[in-house]
Tab-separated table of C-alpha atoms in Angstrom:
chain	number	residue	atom	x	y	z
P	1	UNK	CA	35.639	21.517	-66.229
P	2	UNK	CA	38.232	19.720	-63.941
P	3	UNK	CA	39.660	16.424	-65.968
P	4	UNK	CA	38.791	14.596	-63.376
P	5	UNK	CA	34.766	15.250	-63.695
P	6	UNK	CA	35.298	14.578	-66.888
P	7	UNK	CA	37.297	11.087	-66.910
P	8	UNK	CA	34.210	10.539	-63.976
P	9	UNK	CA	31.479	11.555	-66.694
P	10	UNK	CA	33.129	9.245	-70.024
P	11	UNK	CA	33.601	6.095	-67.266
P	12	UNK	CA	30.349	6.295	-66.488
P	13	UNK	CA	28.633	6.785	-70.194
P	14	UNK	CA	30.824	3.311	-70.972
P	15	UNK	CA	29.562	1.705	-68.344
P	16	UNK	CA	26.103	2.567	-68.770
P	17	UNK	CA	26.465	1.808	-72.915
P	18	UNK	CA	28.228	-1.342	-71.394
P	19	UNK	CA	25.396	-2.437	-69.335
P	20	UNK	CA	22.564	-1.872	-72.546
P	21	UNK	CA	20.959	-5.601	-74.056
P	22	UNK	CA	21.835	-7.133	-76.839
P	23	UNK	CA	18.897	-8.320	-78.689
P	24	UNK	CA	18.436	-10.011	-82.328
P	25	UNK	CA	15.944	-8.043	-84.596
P	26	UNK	CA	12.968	-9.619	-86.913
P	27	UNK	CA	11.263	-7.308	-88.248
P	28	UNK	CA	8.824	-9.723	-90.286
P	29	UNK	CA	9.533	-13.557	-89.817
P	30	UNK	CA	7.139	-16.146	-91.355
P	31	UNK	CA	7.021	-20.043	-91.037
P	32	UNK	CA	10.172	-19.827	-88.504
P	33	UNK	CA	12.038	-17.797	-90.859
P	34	UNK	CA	12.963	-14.185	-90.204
P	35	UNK	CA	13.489	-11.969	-93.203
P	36	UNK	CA	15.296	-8.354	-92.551
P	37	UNK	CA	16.941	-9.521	-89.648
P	38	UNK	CA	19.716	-7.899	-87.421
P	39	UNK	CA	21.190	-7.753	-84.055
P	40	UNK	CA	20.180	-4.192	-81.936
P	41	UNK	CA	21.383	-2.951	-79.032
P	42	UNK	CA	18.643	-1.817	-76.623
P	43	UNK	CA	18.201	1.290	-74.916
P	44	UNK	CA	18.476	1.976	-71.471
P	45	UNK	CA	15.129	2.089	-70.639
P	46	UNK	CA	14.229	-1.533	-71.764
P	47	UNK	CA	15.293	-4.369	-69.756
P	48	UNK	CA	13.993	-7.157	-71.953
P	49	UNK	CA	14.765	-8.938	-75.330
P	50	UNK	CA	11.433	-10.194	-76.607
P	51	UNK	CA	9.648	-12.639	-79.640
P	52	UNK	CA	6.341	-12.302	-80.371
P	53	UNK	CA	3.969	-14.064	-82.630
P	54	UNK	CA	0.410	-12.786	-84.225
P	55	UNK	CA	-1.805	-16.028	-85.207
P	56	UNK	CA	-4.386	-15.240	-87.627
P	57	UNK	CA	-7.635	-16.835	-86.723
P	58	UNK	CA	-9.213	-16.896	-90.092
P	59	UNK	CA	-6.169	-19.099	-91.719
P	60	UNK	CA	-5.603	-21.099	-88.502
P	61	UNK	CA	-1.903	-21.666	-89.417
P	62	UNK	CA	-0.307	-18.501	-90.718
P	63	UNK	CA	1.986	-16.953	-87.919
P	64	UNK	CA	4.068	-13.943	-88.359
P	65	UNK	CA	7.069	-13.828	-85.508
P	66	UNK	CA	8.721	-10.804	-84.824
P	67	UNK	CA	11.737	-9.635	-82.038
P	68	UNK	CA	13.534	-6.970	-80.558
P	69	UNK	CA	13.440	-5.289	-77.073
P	70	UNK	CA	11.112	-4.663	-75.238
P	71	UNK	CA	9.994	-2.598	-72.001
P	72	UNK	CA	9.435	-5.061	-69.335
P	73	UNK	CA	5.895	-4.206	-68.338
P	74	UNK	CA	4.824	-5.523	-71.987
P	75	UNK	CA	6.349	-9.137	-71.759
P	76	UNK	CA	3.677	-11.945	-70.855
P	77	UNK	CA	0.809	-9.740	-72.368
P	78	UNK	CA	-1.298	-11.253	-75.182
P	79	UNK	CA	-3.219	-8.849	-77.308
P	80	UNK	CA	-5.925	-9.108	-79.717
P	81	UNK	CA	-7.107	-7.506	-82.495
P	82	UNK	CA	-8.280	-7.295	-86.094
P	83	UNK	CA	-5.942	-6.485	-89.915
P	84	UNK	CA	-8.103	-6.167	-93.399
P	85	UNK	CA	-11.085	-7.909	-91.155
P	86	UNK	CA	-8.596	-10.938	-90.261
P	87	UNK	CA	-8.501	-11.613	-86.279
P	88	UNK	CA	-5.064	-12.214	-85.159
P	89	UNK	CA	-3.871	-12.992	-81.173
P	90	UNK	CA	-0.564	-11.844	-80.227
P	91	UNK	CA	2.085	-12.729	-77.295
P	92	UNK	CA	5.020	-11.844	-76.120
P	93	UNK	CA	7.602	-13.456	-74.304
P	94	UNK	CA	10.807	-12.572	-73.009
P	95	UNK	CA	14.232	-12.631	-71.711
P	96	UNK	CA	16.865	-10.971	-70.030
P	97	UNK	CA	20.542	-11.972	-71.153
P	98	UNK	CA	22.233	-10.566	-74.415
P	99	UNK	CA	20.642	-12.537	-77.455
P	100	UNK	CA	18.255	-14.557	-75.892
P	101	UNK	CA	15.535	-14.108	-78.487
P	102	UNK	CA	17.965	-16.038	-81.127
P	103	UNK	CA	16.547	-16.004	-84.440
P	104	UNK	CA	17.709	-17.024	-87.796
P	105	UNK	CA	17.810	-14.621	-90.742
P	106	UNK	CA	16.651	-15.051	-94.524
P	107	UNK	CA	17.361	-11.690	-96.826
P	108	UNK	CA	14.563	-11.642	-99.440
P	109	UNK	CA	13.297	-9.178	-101.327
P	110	UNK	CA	10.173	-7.249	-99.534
P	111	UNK	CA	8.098	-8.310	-102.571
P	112	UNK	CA	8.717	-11.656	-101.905
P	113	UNK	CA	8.079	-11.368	-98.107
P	114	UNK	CA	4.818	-9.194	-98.841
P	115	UNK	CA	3.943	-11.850	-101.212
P	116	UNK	CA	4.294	-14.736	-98.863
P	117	UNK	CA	2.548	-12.716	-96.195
P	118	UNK	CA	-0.786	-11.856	-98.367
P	119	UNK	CA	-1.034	-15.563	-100.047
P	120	UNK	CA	-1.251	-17.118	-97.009
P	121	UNK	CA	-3.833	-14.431	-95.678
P	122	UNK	CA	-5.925	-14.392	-98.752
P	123	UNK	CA	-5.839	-18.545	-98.427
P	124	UNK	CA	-7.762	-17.998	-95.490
P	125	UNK	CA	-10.291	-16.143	-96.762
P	126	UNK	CA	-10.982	-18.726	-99.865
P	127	UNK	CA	-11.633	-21.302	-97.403
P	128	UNK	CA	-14.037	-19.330	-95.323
């Protein structure tokens, strides 16, 4: 291949991994706090950096956040739907510039998160 189609092919792959969102991560987040955290870049096909909460109906104050990217035609949607019999509502809103969807990270163990996350189900169900 001529080195110029080639210099023409790597300029363009940077500019294209150039041009890919930055976006922070939360897997699981609970109370404002996310745990397993991290900063991702995007592929090309998404355009937006999202957070989204699921409210549980049943508990009335247990929210679980979570953020990443997202394809644009998701963002503004609000879903509903139904885990171990507990209704939940979710949204999604989003953004467009590199780490919009700021979050703040807490490392703890998954037991402890998975522990958090069922008590405040269960406490739910007990008042019910």
């Amino acid at each position: 291949m001529n080195p110029i189609w080639k210099a023409v092919i790597g300029l363009s792959a940077l500019i294209v991994a150039a041009n890919c969102l930055n976006c922070r991560k939360c897997s699981v987040g609970v109370f404002g706090s996310c745990f397993f955290g991290s900063d991702v870049t995007c592929d090309n096909a998404t355009q937006s950096c999202y957070s989204g909460e699921a409210k549980f109906n049943a508990t009335g104050f247990l929210t679980l956040q979570t953020r990443g990217c997202l394809d644009s035609d998701l963002c503004g949607l609000t879903l509903t739907g139904s885990l171990l019999n507990a209704a939940y509502t979710s949204t999604f809103s989003c953004c467009t510039k590199d780490m919009c969807n700021g979050a703040t990270s807490v490392q703890l163990s998954l037991t402890v998160a998975l522990g958090a996350a069922v008590l405040s189900l269960l406490s739910g169900f007990w008042e019910l």
